[in-house]
Coordinates of C-alpha atoms and ligand atoms in Angstrom, one line a residue:
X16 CA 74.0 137.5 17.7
X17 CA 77.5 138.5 16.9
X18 CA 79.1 139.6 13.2
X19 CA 82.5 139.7 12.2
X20 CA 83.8 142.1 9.4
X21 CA 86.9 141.1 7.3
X22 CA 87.6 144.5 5.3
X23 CA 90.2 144.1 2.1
X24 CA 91.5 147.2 0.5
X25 CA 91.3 151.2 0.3
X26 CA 89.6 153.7 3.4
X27 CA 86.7 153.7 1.1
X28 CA 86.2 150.3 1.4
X29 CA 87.1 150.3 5.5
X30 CA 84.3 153.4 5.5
X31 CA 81.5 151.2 4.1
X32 CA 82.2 148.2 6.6
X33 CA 82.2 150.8 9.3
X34 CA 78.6 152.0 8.0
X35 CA 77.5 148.5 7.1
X36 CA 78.4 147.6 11.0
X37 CA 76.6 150.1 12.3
X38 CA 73.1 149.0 10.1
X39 CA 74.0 145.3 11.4
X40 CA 74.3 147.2 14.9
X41 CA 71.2 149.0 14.9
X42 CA 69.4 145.9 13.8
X43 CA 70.8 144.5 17.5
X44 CA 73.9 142.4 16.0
X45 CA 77.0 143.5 18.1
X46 CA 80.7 143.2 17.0
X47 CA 83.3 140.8 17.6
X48 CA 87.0 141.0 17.1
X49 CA 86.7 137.1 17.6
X50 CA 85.4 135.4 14.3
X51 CA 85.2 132.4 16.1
X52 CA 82.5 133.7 18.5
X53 CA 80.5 135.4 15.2
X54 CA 77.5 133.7 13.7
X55 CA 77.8 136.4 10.7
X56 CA 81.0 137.3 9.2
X57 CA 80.8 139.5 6.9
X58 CA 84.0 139.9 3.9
X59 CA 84.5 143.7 2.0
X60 CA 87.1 143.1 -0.6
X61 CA 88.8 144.6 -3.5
X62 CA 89.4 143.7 -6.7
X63 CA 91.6 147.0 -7.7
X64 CA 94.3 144.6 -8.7
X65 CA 94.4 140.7 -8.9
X66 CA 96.6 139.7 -5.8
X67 CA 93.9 142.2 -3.9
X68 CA 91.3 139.7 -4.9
X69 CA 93.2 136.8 -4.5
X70 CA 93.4 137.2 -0.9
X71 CA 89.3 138.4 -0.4
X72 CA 89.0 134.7 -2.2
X73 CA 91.2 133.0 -0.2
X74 CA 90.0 134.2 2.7
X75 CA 86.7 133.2 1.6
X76 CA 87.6 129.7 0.7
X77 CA 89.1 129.8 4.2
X78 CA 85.5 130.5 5.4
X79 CA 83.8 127.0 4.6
X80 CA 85.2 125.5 8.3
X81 CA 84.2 128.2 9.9
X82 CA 80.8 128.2 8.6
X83 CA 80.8 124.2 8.8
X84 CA 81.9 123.8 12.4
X85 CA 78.6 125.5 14.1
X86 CA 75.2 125.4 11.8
X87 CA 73.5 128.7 11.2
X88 CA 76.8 130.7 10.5
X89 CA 76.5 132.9 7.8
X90 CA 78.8 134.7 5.4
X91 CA 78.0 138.0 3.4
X92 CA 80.2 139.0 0.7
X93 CA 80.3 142.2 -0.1
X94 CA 82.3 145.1 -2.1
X95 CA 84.5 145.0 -5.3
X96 CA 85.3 141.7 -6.2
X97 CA 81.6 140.7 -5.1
X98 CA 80.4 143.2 -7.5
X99 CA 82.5 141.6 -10.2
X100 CA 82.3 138.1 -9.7
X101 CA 78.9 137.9 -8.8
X102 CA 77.8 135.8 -11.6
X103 CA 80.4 132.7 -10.3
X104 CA 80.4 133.2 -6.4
X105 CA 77.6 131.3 -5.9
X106 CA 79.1 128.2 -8.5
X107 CA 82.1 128.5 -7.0
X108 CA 81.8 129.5 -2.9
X109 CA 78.7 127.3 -1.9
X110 CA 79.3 128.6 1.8
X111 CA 78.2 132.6 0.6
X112 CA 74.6 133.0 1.8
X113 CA 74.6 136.8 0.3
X114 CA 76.3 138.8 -1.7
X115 CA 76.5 142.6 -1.7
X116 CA 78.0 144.4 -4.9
X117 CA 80.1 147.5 -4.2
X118 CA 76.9 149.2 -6.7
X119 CA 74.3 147.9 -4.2
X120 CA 76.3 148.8 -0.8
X121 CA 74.0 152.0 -0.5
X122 CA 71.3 149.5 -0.5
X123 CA 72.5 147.1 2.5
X124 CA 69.9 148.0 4.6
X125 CA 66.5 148.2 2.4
X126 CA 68.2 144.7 0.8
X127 CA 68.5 143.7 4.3
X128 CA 64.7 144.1 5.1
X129 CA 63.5 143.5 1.9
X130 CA 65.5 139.7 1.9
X131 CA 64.7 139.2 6.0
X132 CA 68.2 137.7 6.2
X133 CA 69.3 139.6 9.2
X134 CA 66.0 140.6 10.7
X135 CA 66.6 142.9 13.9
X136 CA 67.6 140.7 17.1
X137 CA 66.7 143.9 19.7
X138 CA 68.4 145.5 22.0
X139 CA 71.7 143.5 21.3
X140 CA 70.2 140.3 22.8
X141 CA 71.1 137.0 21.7
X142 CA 68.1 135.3 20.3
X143 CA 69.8 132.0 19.3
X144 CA 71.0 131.0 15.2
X145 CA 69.3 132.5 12.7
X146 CA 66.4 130.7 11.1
X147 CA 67.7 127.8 8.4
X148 CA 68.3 129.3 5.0
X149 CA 66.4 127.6 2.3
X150 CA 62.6 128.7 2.0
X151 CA 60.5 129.1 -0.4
X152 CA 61.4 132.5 -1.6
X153 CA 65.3 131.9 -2.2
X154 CA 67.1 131.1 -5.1
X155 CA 68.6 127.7 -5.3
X156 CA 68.6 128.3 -1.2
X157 CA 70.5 131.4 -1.1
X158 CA 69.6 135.2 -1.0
X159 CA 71.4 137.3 -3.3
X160 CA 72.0 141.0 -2.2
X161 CA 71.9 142.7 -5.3
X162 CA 69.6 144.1 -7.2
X163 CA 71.3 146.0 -10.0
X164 CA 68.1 147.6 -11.7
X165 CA 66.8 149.4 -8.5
X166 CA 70.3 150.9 -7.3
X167 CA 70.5 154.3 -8.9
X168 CA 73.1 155.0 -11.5
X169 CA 75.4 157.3 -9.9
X170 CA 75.9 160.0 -12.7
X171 CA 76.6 163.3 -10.9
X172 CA 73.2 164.0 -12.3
X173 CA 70.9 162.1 -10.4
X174 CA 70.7 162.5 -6.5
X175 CA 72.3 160.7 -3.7
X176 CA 69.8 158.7 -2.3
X177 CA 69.8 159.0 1.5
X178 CA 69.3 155.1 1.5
X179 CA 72.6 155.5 2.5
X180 CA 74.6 158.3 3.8
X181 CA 75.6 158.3 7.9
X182 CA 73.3 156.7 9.6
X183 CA 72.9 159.7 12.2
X184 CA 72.4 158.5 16.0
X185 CA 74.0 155.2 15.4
X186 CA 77.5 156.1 17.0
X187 CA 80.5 153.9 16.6
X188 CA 80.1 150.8 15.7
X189 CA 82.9 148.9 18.1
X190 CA 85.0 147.9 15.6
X191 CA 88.2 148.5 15.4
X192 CA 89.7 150.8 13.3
X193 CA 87.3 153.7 14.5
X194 CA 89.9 155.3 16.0
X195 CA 91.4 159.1 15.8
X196 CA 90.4 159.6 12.5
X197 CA 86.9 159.5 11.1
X198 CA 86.5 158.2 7.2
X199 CA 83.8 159.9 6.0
X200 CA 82.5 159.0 2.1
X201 CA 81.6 162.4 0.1
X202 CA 81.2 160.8 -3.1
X203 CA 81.2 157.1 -4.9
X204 CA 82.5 156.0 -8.2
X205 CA 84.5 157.5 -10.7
X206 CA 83.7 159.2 -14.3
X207 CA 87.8 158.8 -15.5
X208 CA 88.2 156.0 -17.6
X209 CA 91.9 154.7 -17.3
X210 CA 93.1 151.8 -19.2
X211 CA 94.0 149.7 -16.7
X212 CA 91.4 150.3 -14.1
X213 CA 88.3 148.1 -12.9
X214 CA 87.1 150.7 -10.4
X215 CA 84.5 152.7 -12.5
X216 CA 82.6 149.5 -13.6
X217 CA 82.3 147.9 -10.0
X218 CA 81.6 151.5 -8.5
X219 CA 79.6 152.7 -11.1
X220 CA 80.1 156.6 -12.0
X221 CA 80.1 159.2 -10.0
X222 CA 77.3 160.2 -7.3
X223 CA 78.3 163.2 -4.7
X224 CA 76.8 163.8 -1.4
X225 CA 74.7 166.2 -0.2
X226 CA 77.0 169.2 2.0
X227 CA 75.0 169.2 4.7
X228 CA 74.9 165.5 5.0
X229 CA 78.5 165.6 5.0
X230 CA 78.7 168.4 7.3
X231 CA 76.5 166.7 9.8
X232 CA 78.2 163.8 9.9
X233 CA 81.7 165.3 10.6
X234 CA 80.7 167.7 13.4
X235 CA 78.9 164.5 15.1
X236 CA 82.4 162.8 15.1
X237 CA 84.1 166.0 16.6
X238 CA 81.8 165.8 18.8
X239 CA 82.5 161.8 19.6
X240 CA 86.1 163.0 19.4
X241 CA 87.2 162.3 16.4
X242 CA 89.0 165.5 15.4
X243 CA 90.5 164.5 12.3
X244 CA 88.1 163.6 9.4
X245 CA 89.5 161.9 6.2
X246 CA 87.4 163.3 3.1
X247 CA 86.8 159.9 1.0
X248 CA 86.3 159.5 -3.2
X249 CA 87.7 157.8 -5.9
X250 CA 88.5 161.0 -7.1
X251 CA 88.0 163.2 -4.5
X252 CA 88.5 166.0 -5.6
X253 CA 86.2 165.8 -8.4
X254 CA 83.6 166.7 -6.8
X255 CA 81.2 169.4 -8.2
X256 CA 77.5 168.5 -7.5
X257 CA 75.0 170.2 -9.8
X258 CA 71.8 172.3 -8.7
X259 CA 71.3 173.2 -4.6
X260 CA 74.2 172.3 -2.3
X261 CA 73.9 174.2 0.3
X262 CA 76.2 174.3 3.2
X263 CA 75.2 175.1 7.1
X264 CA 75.5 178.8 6.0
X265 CA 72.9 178.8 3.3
X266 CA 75.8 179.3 0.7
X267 CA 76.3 176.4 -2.3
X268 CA 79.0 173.6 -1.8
X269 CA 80.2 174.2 -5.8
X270 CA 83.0 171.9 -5.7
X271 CA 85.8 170.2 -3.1
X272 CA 87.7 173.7 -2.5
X273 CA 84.4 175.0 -1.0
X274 CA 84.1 171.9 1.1
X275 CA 87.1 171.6 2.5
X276 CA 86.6 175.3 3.6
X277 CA 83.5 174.4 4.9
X278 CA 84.5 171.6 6.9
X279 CA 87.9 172.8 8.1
X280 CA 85.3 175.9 10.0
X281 CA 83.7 173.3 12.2
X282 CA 84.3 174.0 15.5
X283 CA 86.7 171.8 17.3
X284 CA 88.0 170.0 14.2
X285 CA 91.6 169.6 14.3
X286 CA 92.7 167.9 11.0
X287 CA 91.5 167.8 7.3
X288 CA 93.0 165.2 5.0
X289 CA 91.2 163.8 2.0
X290 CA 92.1 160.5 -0.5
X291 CA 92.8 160.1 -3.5
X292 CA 92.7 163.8 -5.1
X293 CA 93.1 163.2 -9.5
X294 CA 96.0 165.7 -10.7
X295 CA 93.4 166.8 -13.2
X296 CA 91.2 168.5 -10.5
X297 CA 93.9 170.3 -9.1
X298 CA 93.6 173.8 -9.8
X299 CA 94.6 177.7 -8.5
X300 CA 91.6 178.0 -5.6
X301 CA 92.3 174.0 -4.2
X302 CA 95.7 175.5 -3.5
X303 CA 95.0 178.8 -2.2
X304 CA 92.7 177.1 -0.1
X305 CA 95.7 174.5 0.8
X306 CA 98.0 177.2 1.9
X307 CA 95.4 179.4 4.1
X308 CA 93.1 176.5 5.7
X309 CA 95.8 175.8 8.9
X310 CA 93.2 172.8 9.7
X311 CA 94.3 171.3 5.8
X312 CA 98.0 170.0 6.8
X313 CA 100.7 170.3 4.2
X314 CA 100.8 166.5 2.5
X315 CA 99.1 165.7 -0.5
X316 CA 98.9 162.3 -1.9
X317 CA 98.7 162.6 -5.6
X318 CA 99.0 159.5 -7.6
X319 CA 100.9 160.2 -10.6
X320 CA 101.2 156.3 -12.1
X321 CA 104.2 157.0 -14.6
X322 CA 106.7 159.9 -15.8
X323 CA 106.5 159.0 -19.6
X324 CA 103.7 160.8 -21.6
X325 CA 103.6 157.9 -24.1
X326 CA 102.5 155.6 -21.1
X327 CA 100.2 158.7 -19.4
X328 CA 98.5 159.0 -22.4
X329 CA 98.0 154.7 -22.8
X330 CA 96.8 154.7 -19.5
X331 CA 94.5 157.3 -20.4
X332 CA 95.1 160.0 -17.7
X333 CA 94.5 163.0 -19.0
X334 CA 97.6 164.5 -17.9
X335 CA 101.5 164.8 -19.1
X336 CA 104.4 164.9 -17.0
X337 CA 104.7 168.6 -17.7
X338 CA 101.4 169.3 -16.5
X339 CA 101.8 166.7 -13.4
X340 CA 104.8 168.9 -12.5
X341 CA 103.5 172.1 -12.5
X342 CA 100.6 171.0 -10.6
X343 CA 103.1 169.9 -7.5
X344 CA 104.9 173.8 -8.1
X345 CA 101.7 175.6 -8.2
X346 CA 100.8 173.6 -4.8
X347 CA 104.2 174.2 -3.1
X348 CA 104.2 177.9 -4.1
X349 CA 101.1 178.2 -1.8
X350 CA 102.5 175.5 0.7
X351 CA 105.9 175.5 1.3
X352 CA 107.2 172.4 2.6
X353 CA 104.2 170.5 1.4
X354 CA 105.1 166.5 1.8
X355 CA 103.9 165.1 -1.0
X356 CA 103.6 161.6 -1.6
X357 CA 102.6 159.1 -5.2
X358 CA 101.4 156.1 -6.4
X359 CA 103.3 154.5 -9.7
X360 CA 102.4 151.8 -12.0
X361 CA 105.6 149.4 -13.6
X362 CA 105.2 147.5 -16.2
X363 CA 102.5 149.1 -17.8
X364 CA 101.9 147.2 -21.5
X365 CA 104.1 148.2 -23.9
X366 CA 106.2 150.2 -21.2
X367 CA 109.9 150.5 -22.6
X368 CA 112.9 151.0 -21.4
X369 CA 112.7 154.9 -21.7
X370 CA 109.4 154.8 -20.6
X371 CA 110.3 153.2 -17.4
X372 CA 113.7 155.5 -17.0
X373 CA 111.3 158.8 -17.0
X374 CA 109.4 157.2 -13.7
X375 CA 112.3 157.3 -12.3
X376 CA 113.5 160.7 -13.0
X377 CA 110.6 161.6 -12.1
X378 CA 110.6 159.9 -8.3
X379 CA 113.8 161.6 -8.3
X380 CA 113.3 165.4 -9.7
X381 CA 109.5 165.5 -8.3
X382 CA 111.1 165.3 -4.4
X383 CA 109.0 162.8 -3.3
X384 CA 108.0 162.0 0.3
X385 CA 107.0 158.5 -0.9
X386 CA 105.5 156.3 -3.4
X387 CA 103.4 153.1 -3.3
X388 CA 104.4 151.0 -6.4
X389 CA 102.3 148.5 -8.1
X390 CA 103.0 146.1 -10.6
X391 CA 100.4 146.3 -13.5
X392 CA 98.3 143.4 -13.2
X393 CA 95.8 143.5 -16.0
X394 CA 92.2 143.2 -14.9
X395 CA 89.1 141.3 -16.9
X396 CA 86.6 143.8 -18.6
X397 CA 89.2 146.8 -18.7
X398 CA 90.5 148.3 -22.1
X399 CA 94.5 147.6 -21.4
X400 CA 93.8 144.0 -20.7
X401 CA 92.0 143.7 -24.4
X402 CA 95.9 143.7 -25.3
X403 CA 99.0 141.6 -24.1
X404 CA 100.6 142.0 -20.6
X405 CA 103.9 142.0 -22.5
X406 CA 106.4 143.5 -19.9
X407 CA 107.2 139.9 -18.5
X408 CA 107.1 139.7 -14.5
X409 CA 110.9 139.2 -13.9
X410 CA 111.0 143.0 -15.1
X411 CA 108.0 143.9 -13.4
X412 CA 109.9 142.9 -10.2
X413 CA 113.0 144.8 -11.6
X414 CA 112.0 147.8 -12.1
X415 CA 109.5 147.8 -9.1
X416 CA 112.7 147.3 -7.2
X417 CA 115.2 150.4 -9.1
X418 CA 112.0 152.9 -8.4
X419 CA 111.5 152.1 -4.9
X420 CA 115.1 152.1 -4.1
X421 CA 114.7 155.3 -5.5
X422 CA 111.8 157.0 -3.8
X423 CA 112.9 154.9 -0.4
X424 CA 116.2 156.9 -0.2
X425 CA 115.0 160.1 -1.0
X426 CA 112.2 159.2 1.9
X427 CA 114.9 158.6 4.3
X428 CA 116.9 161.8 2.9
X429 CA 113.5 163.6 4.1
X430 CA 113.4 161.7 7.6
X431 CA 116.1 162.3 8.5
X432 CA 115.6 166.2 8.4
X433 CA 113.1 165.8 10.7
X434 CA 115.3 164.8 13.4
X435 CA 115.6 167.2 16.0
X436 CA 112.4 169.2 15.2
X437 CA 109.8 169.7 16.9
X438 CA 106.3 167.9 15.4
X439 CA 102.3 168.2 16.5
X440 CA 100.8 164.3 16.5
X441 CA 97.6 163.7 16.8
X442 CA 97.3 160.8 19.4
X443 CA 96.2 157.2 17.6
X444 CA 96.8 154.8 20.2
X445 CA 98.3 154.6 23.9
X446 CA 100.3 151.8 25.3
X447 CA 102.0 151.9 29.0
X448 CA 106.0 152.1 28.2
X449 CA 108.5 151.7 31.5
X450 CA 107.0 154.4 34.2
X451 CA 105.0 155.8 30.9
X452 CA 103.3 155.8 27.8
X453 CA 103.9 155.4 24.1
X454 CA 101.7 157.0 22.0
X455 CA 101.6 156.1 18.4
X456 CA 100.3 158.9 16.5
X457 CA 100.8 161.0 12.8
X458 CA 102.6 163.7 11.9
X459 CA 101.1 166.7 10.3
X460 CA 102.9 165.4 7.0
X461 CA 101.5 162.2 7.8
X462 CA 104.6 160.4 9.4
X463 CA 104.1 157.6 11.6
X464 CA 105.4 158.7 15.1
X465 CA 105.9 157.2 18.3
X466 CA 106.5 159.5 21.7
X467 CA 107.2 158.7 24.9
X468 CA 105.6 160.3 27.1
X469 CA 105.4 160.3 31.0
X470 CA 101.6 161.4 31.0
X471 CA 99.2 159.0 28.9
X472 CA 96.7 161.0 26.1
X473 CA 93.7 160.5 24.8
X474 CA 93.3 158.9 21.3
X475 CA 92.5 161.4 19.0
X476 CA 94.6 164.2 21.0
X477 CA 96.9 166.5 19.7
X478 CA 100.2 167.3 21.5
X479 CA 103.8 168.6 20.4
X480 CA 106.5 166.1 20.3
X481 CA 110.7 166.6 19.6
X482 CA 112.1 163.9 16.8
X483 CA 115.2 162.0 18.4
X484 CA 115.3 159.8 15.6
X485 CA 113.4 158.5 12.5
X486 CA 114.4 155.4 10.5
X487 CA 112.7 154.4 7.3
X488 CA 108.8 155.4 7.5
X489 CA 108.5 156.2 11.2
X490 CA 109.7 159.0 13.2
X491 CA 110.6 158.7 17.2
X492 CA 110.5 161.0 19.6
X493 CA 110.1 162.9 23.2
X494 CA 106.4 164.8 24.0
X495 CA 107.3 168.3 24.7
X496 CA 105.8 168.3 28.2
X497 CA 108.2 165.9 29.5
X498 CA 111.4 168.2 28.7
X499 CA 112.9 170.6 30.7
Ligands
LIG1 N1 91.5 156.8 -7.9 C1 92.8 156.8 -7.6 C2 93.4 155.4 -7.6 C3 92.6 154.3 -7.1 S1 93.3 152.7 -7.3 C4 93.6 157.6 -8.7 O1 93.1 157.7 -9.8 O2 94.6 158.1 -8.4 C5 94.8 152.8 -6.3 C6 96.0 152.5 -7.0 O3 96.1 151.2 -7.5 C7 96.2 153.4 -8.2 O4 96.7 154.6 -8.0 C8 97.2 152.5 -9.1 O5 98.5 152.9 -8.8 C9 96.9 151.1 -8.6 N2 96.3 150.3 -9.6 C10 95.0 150.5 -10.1 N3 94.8 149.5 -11.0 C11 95.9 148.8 -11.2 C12 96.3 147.7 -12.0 N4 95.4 147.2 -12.9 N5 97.5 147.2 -11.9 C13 98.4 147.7 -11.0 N6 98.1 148.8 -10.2 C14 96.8 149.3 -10.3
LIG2 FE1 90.6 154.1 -11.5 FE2 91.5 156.2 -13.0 FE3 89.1 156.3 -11.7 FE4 91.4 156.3 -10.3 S1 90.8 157.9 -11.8 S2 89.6 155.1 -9.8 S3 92.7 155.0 -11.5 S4 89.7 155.0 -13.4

C-alpha cells in the first residue's frame, strides 16, 4: 500500500504531513513520489488566503480521475481549508473519503484507529486495495476525521496531549522535503486576533509543547543528520508554557529565549532558525540571546504587514511603526549585520494613499533583506471581511508592484555586497556539475547559494564557500577547498 501527500502552504503545514507520513508509515503504508502508483493520497492545504485555497481545491477536483481510474483509491483531506470547509466538502467533493481538520491533526492517529480506515498493512507489505468504503458504521458512506468535541482546546492552559508530538523511533518518513533541515512544531495556534486573519479559528489557540519533548526530538535529528532544526509556531516566539517545563537540565523552559538556548547547546547542532516570530514578543533577552547563541544565525524574519499606524491598528496588531522600528534597532544593536527580512499586506480595507506611501518608506528606511507581499484577500468568518474589500484589485496589483520594486532593489543592493565574500552553507542538495558537484545550499542569512565544488558533500553539511556572483535572490559561488 502506497500513499501520496500533496502539502499546500507554510513549514507548519509541511511539518504535520511529514508527521502524518510517518503514522501512515508505521502503520506499514510506504511513500511514493508517484501519485499514480498511490492507493491513498493524502492533500494538506491552506486556507491563509483565498488563491491558497483555490489551488488545495483545485487540486482536489483534479483528484476524482485519479481516484476513478483504479477502485479502492482513497483521498484524505486534511489541514486548513479542510478545517474550514468541512461542513461543504463532502456536498461538494464526493471523491473525499476523510477529512482531517487542521484542530483534529494531533488526533490522526487515534482517528485513524478509532475509524479503521487505514488499518496497519505490516511490515510495509502490500496487502491488495483497501476494503470497499460503505458499511454499516459510516456516514452517508464516508468516514469523517474530525471530531471537534474530543480534540482539546489549545489554550496555553491545558496540556499538550502527547497524542501527538514526534513520533520517536519512526525515523524519516521518505518523503521528500526531509532534507538538511528538520521542521520541528513547538507550539500550534495562535491567541492574536488580527483582522484579516483566519488562522486562529482553523488552529484553534495556542497549545505549547512540552521542552523535553522538543529537545528529544531535535537531538534525534542531529543524530539522523539533520543539523539545522527550524523552530515552528504561528507565533513562535510566543511561547511561555505555564507550570513545569523542564528542560534536560532540570531547569524550566519559561519562554522561547530559554529554548532557543537550550536547543542551540545540543551537541552537534549546527543551525537554529525559527518561523514566524510576532514583533510583540520581541524583547531585550530574545536579542541578547540572538547576539551571543553563534548556533542562532543573524536573519530574522519578522512580518511587519504595513508602515501606517492607522492600518496597524485596523489590522489589529498590536504594534506601531515606531515600535516595529525600534524593535529591528534593539535586535541589530545585539547583531550587527543581522539580515532581516518582512511580510506586507496591500490593499488592506480602507488603506489610503498615505497609508500605502508609509509601507513604502518603510521597505525603504527599515533596510530590508526582503519582503513577501500579499494582496489582502478578505477571508469568510474574519472581522475585516464583516466590511467592504474597497481598495479595488487594479490597485492591489499597483501598489503590490511600487513595494516590491522597492524591497527587490534594495535586495539586490544587499546581494550584491556579498560578492566577493566568503560565506558558510550548509549543504541541501548535491548534483554532479562538469568533473564536479553543485551543491545548492543556504547562507547563514538565509541566501540561496549554489557552489561548485570539485569534491561532492553530504546534505546537511556545512562548508565555506567564496561569492563570485549573486543575482536577484541567489548567490554563486566557489567552495573554499577548491582555491589555491
Ligand atoms: N503568524 C504570522 C503570519 C502567518 S500568515 C504573523 O503573524 O506574522 C502568513 C502571511 O500571510 C502573513 O504574514 C500575511 O502577510 C499574509 N496574510 C495573512 N492573511 C492574509 C489575508 N487575509 N490577505 C492577504 N495576506 C494575508
Ligand atoms: Fe494570523 Fe495575526 Fe495570528 Fe499571525 S499573529 S497567525 S497574522 S492572527
Amino acid at each position: 500500500m502506497r500513499f501520496y501527500v500533496e502539502t499546500f502552504g507554510c513549514q507548519m503545514n509541511v511539518a504535520d504531513s511529514l508527521e502524518m507520513a510517518r503514522r501512515l508509515r508505521a502503520r506499514g503504508y510506504r511513500a511514493t513520489p508517484d501519485m499514480d502508483r498511490a492507493d491513498v493520497v493524502l492533500v494538506n492545504t491552506c486556507t491563509v488566503r483565498d488563491h491558497a485555497e483555490h489551488k488545495a481545491l483545485s487540486f482536489l477536483g483534479r483528484l476524482a480521475d485519479w481516484k476513478e481510474l483504479v477502485p479502492g483509491r482513497r483521498i484524505v483531506f486534511a489541514g486548513c481549508a479542510a478545517e474550514r470547509l468541512k461542513d461543504q466538502l463532502q456536498r461538494r467533493f464526493p471523491q473525499v473519503d476523510a477529512v482531517v481538520g487542521a484542530k483534529s491533526i494531533s488526533d490522526f492517529d487515534r482517528l485513524l484507529d478509532e475509524q479503521g480506515l487505514f488499518p496497519g498493512v505490516g511490515g510495509g507489505s502490500c496487502s491488495g486495495p483497501p476494503p470497499p468504503l460503505g458499511g454499516p458504521s459510516q456516514k452517508g458512506g464516508k468516514k469523517i476525521l474530525d471530531e471537534r468535541g474530543t480534540v482539546p482546546l489549545f489554550d496555553g492552559k491545558k496540556e499538550w496531549t502527547d497524542a501527538w508530538g514526534w513520533s520517536a523511533g519512526l525515523g524519516p518518513s521518505g518523503l521528500p522535503g526531509e532534507g538538511a533541515t528538520a521542521y520541528i512544531t513547538i507550539m500550534r495556534g495562535c491567541n492574536f486576533g488580527c483582522t484579516y486573519c483566519v488562522v486562529p479559528s482553523v488552529r484553534g489557540r495556542e497549545l505549547y509543547r512540552p521542552a523535553l519533548s522538543i529537545l528529544d526530538e531535535a537531538a534525534e535529528r542531529v543524530a539522523n543528520g539533520q543539523r539545522e532544526v527550524l523552530l515552528l509556531g504561528q507565533t513562535v516566539n510566543s511561547y511561555r508554557p505555564v507550570g513545569s517545563n523542564p528542560g534536560r537540565d532540570g531547569k524550566d523552559i519559561r519562554h522561547f529565549s530559554d529554548l532557543l538556548e537550550a536547543v542551540s547547546a545540543l551537541p552537534g547542532i549546527e543551525r537554529v532558525r525559527y518561523m514566524s516570530p510576532h514583533p510583540h514578543y520581541i524583547d531585550e533577552l530574545f536579542a541578547e540571546r540572538l547576539g551571543r547563541l553563534p548556533q542562532v544565525p543573524p536573519h530574522i524574519h519578522l512580518p511587519v504587514q504595513s508602515g501606517s499606524d492607522a492600518v496597524l491598528s485596523r489590522m489589529r496588531r498590536n504594534y506601531t511603526r515606531d515600535d516595529f522600528c525600534r524593535k529591528l534597532d534593539l535586535l541589530r544593536r545585539h547583531v550587527p549585520g543581522l539580515a532581516v527580512t518582512t511580510d506586507f499586506i496591500v490593499g488592506f480595507p480602507g488603506e489610503t494613499d498615505d497609508d500605502f506611501e508609509a509601507s513604502l518608506r518603510l521597505g525603504r528606511e527599515a533596510d530590508l533583506d526582503g519582503a513577501y507581499i500579499f494582496k489582502y484577500s478578505p477571508r469568510p468568518g474574519t472581522a475585516s471581511a464583516q466590511g467592504p474589500d474597497d481598495v479595488s484589485d487594479a490597485l492591489k496589483e499597483e501598489r503590490l508592484a511600487r513595494l516590491m520594486a522597492e524591497t527587490d532593489s534594495r535586495s539586490r543592493a544587499k546581494m550584491a555586497a556579498w560578492v566577493g565574500q566568503t560565506q558558510t552553507i550548509l549543504v541541501e542538495a548535491v548534483r554532479p556539475e562538469g568533473d564536479g558537484f553543485e551543491l545548492e545550499g543556504r547562507t547563514a542569512h538565509c541566501r540561496k547559494m549554489y557552489v561548485s565544488s570539485r569534491r561532492s558533500a553530504a546534505v546537511g553539511a556545512t562548508l565555506e564557500a567564496r561569492v563570485d556572483r549573486a543575482d536577484g535572490k541567489t548567490l554563486y559561488g566557489t567552495a573554499l577547498d577548491d582555491r589555491v
